Coordinates of C-alpha atoms in Angstrom, one line a residue:
M1 CA 206.9 140.8 198.2
S2 CA 207.4 137.4 196.6
L3 CA 209.2 134.6 198.4
F4 CA 211.5 134.4 195.4
D5 CA 213.3 137.4 193.9
D6 CA 213.2 136.0 190.4
D7 CA 209.8 136.6 188.7
F8 CA 210.1 133.3 186.8
Y9 CA 209.4 131.4 190.0
S10 CA 206.9 133.8 191.3
T11 CA 203.1 133.4 191.1
R12 CA 202.8 137.1 190.5
V13 CA 202.3 138.0 186.8
S14 CA 203.8 141.3 185.6
R15 CA 201.2 143.5 183.9
K16 CA 203.4 146.3 182.7
V17 CA 205.0 146.2 179.3
R18 CA 208.6 147.4 179.8
S19 CA 209.7 148.0 176.2
S20 CA 208.7 147.6 172.6
E21 CA 211.0 147.3 169.6
R22 CA 208.7 147.6 166.7
D23 CA 211.3 148.5 164.2
G24 CA 213.0 145.2 164.6
K25 CA 209.7 143.4 164.7
S26 CA 210.5 142.1 168.1
F27 CA 208.9 142.6 171.4
S28 CA 210.3 142.6 174.9
F29 CA 208.0 141.7 177.8
G30 CA 208.6 142.0 181.4
R31 CA 211.6 143.5 183.2
P32 CA 214.6 144.3 180.9
R33 CA 217.6 142.2 181.7
S34 CA 221.1 143.7 181.7
D35 CA 222.6 140.4 180.3
G36 CA 220.4 140.5 177.2
G37 CA 218.7 137.1 178.2
W38 CA 215.1 136.2 177.4
S39 CA 212.2 137.5 179.5
N40 CA 210.2 135.2 181.7
V41 CA 207.1 135.3 179.3
R42 CA 209.2 134.5 176.3
I43 CA 210.7 131.5 178.0
A44 CA 207.2 130.3 178.9
L45 CA 205.9 130.8 175.3
T46 CA 208.9 129.0 173.9
S47 CA 208.5 126.1 176.3
S48 CA 204.8 125.8 175.4
L49 CA 205.7 125.7 171.7
V50 CA 208.4 123.1 172.1
S51 CA 206.0 120.9 174.1
A52 CA 203.3 121.2 171.4
L53 CA 205.8 120.2 168.7
A54 CA 206.9 117.2 170.7
A55 CA 203.3 116.0 171.2
V56 CA 202.7 116.2 167.5
T57 CA 205.9 114.3 166.7
V58 CA 205.0 111.5 169.2
F59 CA 201.4 111.3 167.7
G60 CA 202.8 111.1 164.2
L61 CA 205.2 108.3 165.1
T62 CA 202.4 106.3 166.8
V63 CA 199.6 106.7 164.2
G64 CA 201.8 107.2 161.2
F65 CA 202.1 110.0 158.6
D66 CA 200.8 109.8 155.0
G67 CA 203.2 112.2 153.3
G68 CA 200.9 115.2 153.5
S69 CA 197.8 113.6 152.3
S70 CA 194.5 114.9 153.8
H71 CA 193.6 111.3 154.8
R72 CA 195.4 110.1 157.9
A73 CA 196.2 106.4 158.6
T74 CA 193.2 104.8 160.4
P75 CA 194.0 103.2 163.8
T76 CA 193.1 99.5 164.2
V77 CA 190.4 100.3 166.8
A78 CA 188.6 102.5 164.3
A79 CA 188.5 99.7 161.8
V80 CA 186.9 97.3 164.4
Q81 CA 184.2 99.9 165.2
T82 CA 183.0 100.1 161.6
G83 CA 181.3 96.7 161.7
D84 CA 178.1 95.7 163.5
P85 CA 178.8 92.8 165.8
L86 CA 175.1 92.0 166.1
E87 CA 175.0 91.3 162.3
R88 CA 177.0 88.0 163.0
T89 CA 174.1 86.4 164.8
I90 CA 171.7 87.3 161.9
Q91 CA 174.1 85.9 159.3
A92 CA 174.8 82.7 161.3
A93 CA 171.1 82.0 161.8
E94 CA 170.3 82.7 158.1
K95 CA 173.1 80.2 157.1
V96 CA 171.6 77.3 159.1
R97 CA 167.9 77.9 159.4
P98 CA 166.9 76.4 156.0
A99 CA 168.6 73.1 157.1
V100 CA 166.6 72.9 160.4
V101 CA 163.5 70.7 160.3
S102 CA 160.7 69.8 162.7
I103 CA 160.2 66.1 163.5
I104 CA 156.8 64.6 164.1
N105 CA 156.7 61.2 165.9
E106 CA 153.4 59.3 165.1
Q107 CA 152.2 56.3 167.1
S108 CA 149.1 54.2 167.1
L109 CA 146.1 55.2 169.1
S110 CA 146.0 51.8 170.7
S111 CA 149.5 52.1 172.1
M112 CA 148.9 55.6 173.3
R113 CA 145.3 55.3 174.7
G114 CA 144.9 51.6 175.2
G115 CA 142.0 51.5 172.7
A116 CA 141.5 50.1 169.3
A117 CA 143.5 51.4 166.4
G118 CA 142.0 52.9 163.2
S119 CA 139.0 51.2 161.5
E120 CA 139.8 48.1 159.6
G121 CA 139.9 48.5 155.8
S122 CA 140.5 52.2 156.0
D123 CA 142.1 53.7 152.8
D124 CA 144.4 55.9 154.9
E125 CA 147.3 53.8 156.1
H126 CA 147.9 56.5 158.9
S127 CA 144.3 56.8 160.0
G128 CA 145.1 54.9 163.2
L129 CA 148.1 57.1 164.0
E130 CA 148.4 60.2 166.1
E131 CA 151.1 62.7 166.9
A132 CA 152.9 61.5 170.0
A133 CA 155.9 63.7 170.2
L134 CA 157.5 66.8 168.5
G135 CA 161.2 67.5 168.1
S136 CA 163.8 69.0 165.8
G137 CA 166.5 67.9 163.5
V138 CA 169.2 69.3 161.2
I139 CA 170.0 68.3 157.6
F140 CA 173.8 67.5 157.6
Q141 CA 174.3 65.6 154.4
K142 CA 172.9 65.1 150.9
E143 CA 173.7 62.1 148.8
K144 CA 172.2 60.2 145.9
G145 CA 168.9 61.9 146.0
K146 CA 168.5 61.6 149.8
A147 CA 168.9 64.1 152.6
Y148 CA 170.0 62.9 156.0
I149 CA 168.9 64.4 159.3
I150 CA 170.5 64.2 162.8
T151 CA 168.0 64.2 165.7
N152 CA 167.7 62.6 169.2
N153 CA 166.7 59.0 169.7
H154 CA 164.0 60.0 172.2
V155 CA 162.4 62.2 169.6
V156 CA 161.6 59.2 167.3
E157 CA 161.6 56.4 169.8
D158 CA 158.6 53.9 169.4
A159 CA 157.4 55.8 166.3
I160 CA 155.3 53.9 163.8
A161 CA 155.7 56.8 161.3
V162 CA 158.0 59.8 161.2
K163 CA 157.5 63.1 159.4
A164 CA 159.9 66.0 158.8
V165 CA 158.6 69.5 158.3
L166 CA 160.9 71.7 156.2
S167 CA 161.6 75.3 157.0
N168 CA 159.2 76.3 154.2
G169 CA 156.4 74.3 155.9
E170 CA 156.5 71.3 153.5
I171 CA 155.9 68.0 155.2
R172 CA 157.8 64.9 154.0
E173 CA 157.8 61.3 155.0
A174 CA 161.0 60.3 156.8
S175 CA 162.5 56.8 157.5
V176 CA 164.8 55.9 160.3
V177 CA 168.3 55.0 159.2
G178 CA 169.7 54.2 162.7
L179 CA 169.1 54.7 166.4
D180 CA 171.3 54.7 169.5
A181 CA 169.6 54.9 172.9
I182 CA 172.8 55.2 174.8
T183 CA 174.0 58.4 173.2
D184 CA 170.4 59.5 172.4
L185 CA 171.2 60.1 168.7
A186 CA 169.3 59.1 165.6
V187 CA 169.7 59.6 161.8
L188 CA 166.7 60.0 159.5
E189 CA 166.4 60.0 155.7
I190 CA 164.1 62.1 153.4
D191 CA 163.8 62.8 149.7
A192 CA 166.4 65.5 148.9
K193 CA 164.3 67.1 146.1
G194 CA 164.3 70.9 146.5
I195 CA 166.7 70.9 149.5
D196 CA 169.6 73.2 148.7
V197 CA 171.0 74.0 152.1
V198 CA 173.0 71.5 154.2
A199 CA 174.4 72.6 157.6
E200 CA 178.1 72.6 158.2
V201 CA 179.4 70.7 161.2
G202 CA 181.9 72.5 163.3
D203 CA 184.5 71.6 165.9
S204 CA 183.0 71.5 169.4
N205 CA 186.5 71.1 170.9
G206 CA 187.1 74.8 170.0
L207 CA 184.2 76.0 172.2
R208 CA 185.1 78.2 175.1
A209 CA 183.2 79.1 178.3
G210 CA 181.4 82.4 177.7
Q211 CA 181.2 82.0 173.9
W212 CA 177.9 83.0 172.3
V213 CA 175.9 80.2 170.8
M214 CA 172.4 79.8 169.4
A215 CA 169.8 77.0 169.5
I216 CA 167.5 76.5 166.6
G217 CA 164.4 74.2 166.6
N218 CA 160.8 73.6 167.2
P219 CA 160.1 74.5 170.9
L220 CA 156.5 73.8 172.0
G221 CA 155.6 73.3 168.3
L222 CA 156.7 76.8 167.4
S223 CA 158.9 75.9 164.4
D224 CA 161.9 77.8 163.2
S225 CA 162.6 79.4 166.5
L226 CA 165.9 80.8 167.8
T227 CA 167.3 81.2 171.3
M228 CA 170.6 82.6 172.2
G229 CA 173.0 82.3 175.2
I230 CA 176.5 81.5 176.2
V231 CA 178.5 78.3 176.8
S232 CA 178.3 77.8 180.5
K233 CA 180.7 74.8 180.6
T234 CA 182.4 73.1 177.6
H235 CA 182.6 69.7 179.2
R236 CA 180.0 68.4 181.6
I237 CA 179.3 64.7 182.6
I238 CA 175.6 64.1 183.3
P239 CA 174.3 60.8 184.8
I240 CA 171.3 59.5 183.0
S241 CA 168.8 56.6 183.4
L242 CA 168.5 54.7 180.1
G243 CA 165.5 52.8 181.4
Q244 CA 163.8 56.0 182.7
D245 CA 163.4 54.2 186.0
G246 CA 165.4 56.6 188.2
V247 CA 168.5 54.3 188.3
Y248 CA 171.5 56.0 186.7
D249 CA 173.2 53.5 184.5
W250 CA 175.1 55.7 182.0
E251 CA 176.9 59.0 181.8
Q252 CA 176.5 61.5 178.9
E253 CA 179.2 64.0 177.9
V254 CA 177.5 67.3 177.1
V255 CA 178.1 71.0 176.6
Q256 CA 176.2 73.1 179.2
I257 CA 174.5 76.3 177.8
D258 CA 172.1 78.9 179.1
A259 CA 170.2 79.3 175.8
S260 CA 166.6 78.3 176.3
I261 CA 166.0 74.6 175.5
N262 CA 162.3 73.7 175.7
Q263 CA 160.2 70.7 174.8
G264 CA 160.5 70.3 171.0
N265 CA 164.0 71.8 170.8
S266 CA 165.5 68.3 171.2
G267 CA 167.5 67.2 168.2
G268 CA 167.9 70.7 166.8
P269 CA 171.4 72.2 166.2
L270 CA 173.4 74.3 168.5
I271 CA 175.4 76.7 166.3
D272 CA 178.3 79.1 166.8
L273 CA 178.5 82.6 165.3
N274 CA 180.1 81.2 162.2
G275 CA 176.9 79.3 161.5
K276 CA 178.5 75.9 162.2
V277 CA 176.8 73.1 164.1
V278 CA 178.8 72.5 167.3
G279 CA 176.2 70.4 169.2
I280 CA 172.8 68.7 169.1
N281 CA 170.4 70.1 171.7
S282 CA 169.3 67.2 173.9
M283 CA 168.0 68.1 177.4
K284 CA 167.5 70.6 180.1
V285 CA 167.1 70.7 183.9
A286 CA 163.4 71.1 184.4
D287 CA 162.8 71.9 188.0
F288 CA 161.2 74.6 190.1
G289 CA 163.5 77.6 190.4
V290 CA 165.9 76.3 187.7
E291 CA 166.5 78.5 184.6
G292 CA 169.1 78.5 181.9
V293 CA 170.6 75.1 182.4
G294 CA 170.5 73.3 179.1
F295 CA 172.7 70.6 177.5
A296 CA 173.8 69.7 174.0
I297 CA 175.7 66.7 172.7
P298 CA 179.1 68.0 171.4
S299 CA 179.5 67.6 167.6
N300 CA 182.9 65.9 167.9
Y301 CA 181.2 63.3 170.2
A302 CA 178.1 62.9 168.0
M303 CA 179.6 62.6 164.6
P304 CA 181.4 59.2 165.0
I305 CA 178.1 57.8 166.3
V306 CA 176.2 59.3 163.3
E307 CA 178.8 57.8 160.9
S308 CA 178.2 54.4 162.5
L309 CA 174.4 54.8 162.3
M310 CA 174.8 55.7 158.6
E311 CA 177.0 52.7 157.9
F312 CA 175.5 50.0 160.1
G313 CA 172.1 51.4 161.3
K314 CA 173.4 51.0 164.9
V315 CA 176.5 51.5 167.0
K316 CA 178.5 48.3 167.2
R317 CA 179.6 47.7 170.8
P318 CA 181.1 44.8 172.7
Y319 CA 178.6 42.5 174.4
L320 CA 179.1 40.7 177.7
G321 CA 175.6 39.2 178.0
V322 CA 174.4 39.8 181.6
Y323 CA 171.3 41.3 183.2
S324 CA 172.6 42.9 186.4
M325 CA 171.8 44.8 189.5
D326 CA 174.2 47.0 191.5
L327 CA 175.4 45.5 194.7
E328 CA 175.0 48.9 196.4
Q329 CA 171.3 48.8 195.6
Y330 CA 171.0 45.3 197.0
W331 CA 172.5 46.4 200.4
A332 CA 170.2 49.4 200.5
Q333 CA 167.2 47.1 200.0
Q334 CA 168.5 44.7 202.7
A335 CA 168.8 47.6 205.1
S336 CA 165.2 48.8 204.4
R337 CA 163.9 45.2 204.9
K338 CA 165.2 45.1 208.4
G339 CA 163.2 48.1 209.4
A340 CA 160.0 47.0 207.7
D341 CA 157.1 45.5 209.6
D342 CA 155.6 43.8 206.7
A343 CA 158.0 41.3 205.0
E344 CA 155.9 41.2 201.8
D345 CA 156.0 45.0 201.3
S346 CA 159.8 45.0 201.7
E347 CA 160.5 42.0 199.6
L348 CA 163.1 42.7 196.8
D349 CA 161.6 43.0 193.4
E350 CA 164.4 42.1 190.9
E351 CA 162.5 43.5 187.9
D352 CA 162.6 47.0 189.5
W353 CA 166.4 47.0 189.5
L354 CA 167.1 44.9 186.3
E355 CA 169.9 46.4 184.2
D356 CA 171.8 44.8 181.3
D357 CA 174.7 45.5 179.0
G358 CA 172.7 44.7 176.0
A359 CA 171.5 41.2 176.9
E360 CA 168.0 39.9 176.2
G361 CA 165.9 38.4 179.0
D362 CA 163.8 35.3 178.4
G363 CA 161.0 36.4 180.8
T364 CA 161.8 33.7 183.3
E365 CA 160.8 34.5 186.9
L366 CA 164.0 35.0 189.0
P367 CA 164.5 33.3 192.4
P368 CA 165.2 35.4 195.5
I369 CA 168.7 36.9 195.7
E370 CA 170.7 35.4 198.6
L371 CA 174.3 36.5 198.6
D372 CA 177.3 35.0 200.5
L373 CA 180.0 37.6 200.4
P374 CA 183.0 38.7 202.5
K375 CA 182.2 41.6 204.8
D376 CA 184.5 44.0 202.9
V377 CA 182.8 43.5 199.5
R378 CA 180.3 46.3 199.3
E379 CA 180.5 47.2 195.6
G380 CA 180.1 45.2 192.5
V381 CA 177.5 43.9 190.0
I382 CA 175.1 41.1 190.7
V383 CA 174.4 38.8 187.8
L384 CA 170.6 38.2 187.6
E385 CA 170.8 36.4 184.2
A386 CA 173.6 35.3 181.9
V387 CA 173.1 34.8 178.2
G388 CA 175.4 34.7 175.1
P389 CA 179.1 35.1 175.9
A390 CA 178.5 35.3 179.7
K391 CA 176.5 32.1 179.7
D392 CA 179.0 30.3 177.5
A393 CA 181.8 31.2 179.9
G394 CA 179.9 29.9 182.9
L395 CA 178.6 33.0 184.6
M396 CA 175.6 32.2 186.8
F397 CA 172.7 33.8 188.7
N398 CA 173.9 35.5 192.0
D399 CA 177.5 35.8 190.8
V400 CA 178.9 39.2 191.9
I401 CA 181.3 40.7 189.3
V402 CA 184.0 42.9 191.0
K403 CA 186.6 43.3 188.3
L404 CA 186.9 43.3 184.5
D405 CA 190.5 42.6 183.6
K406 CA 192.3 44.4 186.4
Q407 CA 189.8 47.3 186.5
T408 CA 187.6 47.4 189.7
I409 CA 183.9 47.4 188.8
G410 CA 181.4 48.9 191.3
S411 CA 178.3 49.4 189.2
T412 CA 176.5 48.6 186.0
M413 CA 177.5 52.1 184.8
E414 CA 181.2 51.3 185.4
L415 CA 180.8 47.9 183.7
R416 CA 179.3 49.6 180.5
K417 CA 181.9 52.4 180.5
Y418 CA 184.8 49.9 180.7
L419 CA 183.4 47.7 177.9
Y420 CA 182.5 50.5 175.5
A421 CA 185.7 52.6 176.1
K422 CA 188.3 49.9 176.5
K423 CA 187.2 46.8 174.6
Q424 CA 186.2 45.8 171.1
I425 CA 184.0 43.0 169.7
G426 CA 186.0 39.8 169.7
D427 CA 188.3 40.9 172.5
E428 CA 189.2 38.5 175.4
I429 CA 188.2 39.7 178.8
E430 CA 189.0 38.5 182.4
V431 CA 186.1 38.5 184.8
T432 CA 186.7 38.4 188.5
L433 CA 183.7 37.4 190.6
Y434 CA 182.5 36.0 193.9
R435 CA 180.4 32.9 193.9
D436 CA 179.1 31.4 197.2
G437 CA 181.7 33.5 199.1
E438 CA 184.6 32.3 197.0
K439 CA 186.6 34.5 194.6
Q440 CA 186.9 33.1 191.1
T441 CA 188.2 34.2 187.7
L442 CA 186.6 33.4 184.3
H443 CA 187.7 34.3 180.7
L444 CA 185.4 35.0 177.8
T445 CA 185.3 36.5 174.4
L446 CA 183.1 39.5 173.9
G447 CA 180.4 39.2 171.3
E448 CA 178.1 41.5 169.3
K449 CA 174.4 41.6 170.2
E450 CA 172.1 40.5 167.5
E451 CA 169.2 42.9 166.9
E452 CA 165.7 41.6 167.7

């Protein structure tokens, strides 16, 4: 016997048909009720039908009806699924690849090997030249029969001749329009005949971490190569050594990516999936156990430099006129001297630490550095030689600069960053320094370095 008397609540299903009213085309299932109400099965069937109608109504309101048409309204998700997302990478690459070139840096055999150059009287003006470096570049502008290429400064540095290899394999002579070692950017010029594709420069400020990007270039001499990865970080500051002497004297703003950047990729474009150049591939971390750490100069940072190179052949920056050494390095040298047995081996070599803000040295041998400073002065910039504006203002050997205007200066890097970011050619600047243990202040007018 069921726990409930009413069969509607019971788990037991009645198998016996109680009555049939065929003449009225109606059927009665289950136990007849004296009050003329519906049977349990009819109630269940009706409930199921109502639920089905409700579901159809809700679906119709959500997706939409088309007035009886055999074609229903397509949901948004279905529209997205109709395209191939991988096709975007192919289209982006096809858009830029014809504008990407390989760069060949040629130097004299004598400078590379220490031997004699080509034979005198040779009819071939490049007979004494040899390929010294390979890199990449991207054509970004065409004007008055000339095509202009962005690349890295280190790709064409010290070149006697530069060649650009187009995507179709044609080799053309290139001339250097301008170079900038600090930002590691350069602009080249070639004949524009037959060049139809120019890369479009995009907005690097719109990059986001995790966004897909592609690097195009000439890695290991394998021209017209693509690598793909994501943006690891949109804004990274990397310390670099401009003199390649292990002393960090500048900081470069870069985009960090995990797309493969190999030797020869330098100067090539970093593009987004719209086929726009958002960076110039510049460097990678090359160390044991390190993979997928590459860097590109952001396009928004690079283009003002490129425009200056196009107009002036250089980047005009304010010029103080000092060769310098960081005071911190001096203290480190002094500490090492105390523990050395041989005074000659530990003697400070100023040339090993010589840095400048664009000044030119005259090759004069410098006297030993002997500083008289308060004990609490541990950071600053030692003047090893003053020329130009600094010399005119009275700066001298062994002066220790500690402030520019009211900004504390602890290193040559900070001195450069303040000058280049905060000052202009012709601006007045206040220099706070220590000389013979006494604090002094000088004023000078920043100049512009004349090219050699």
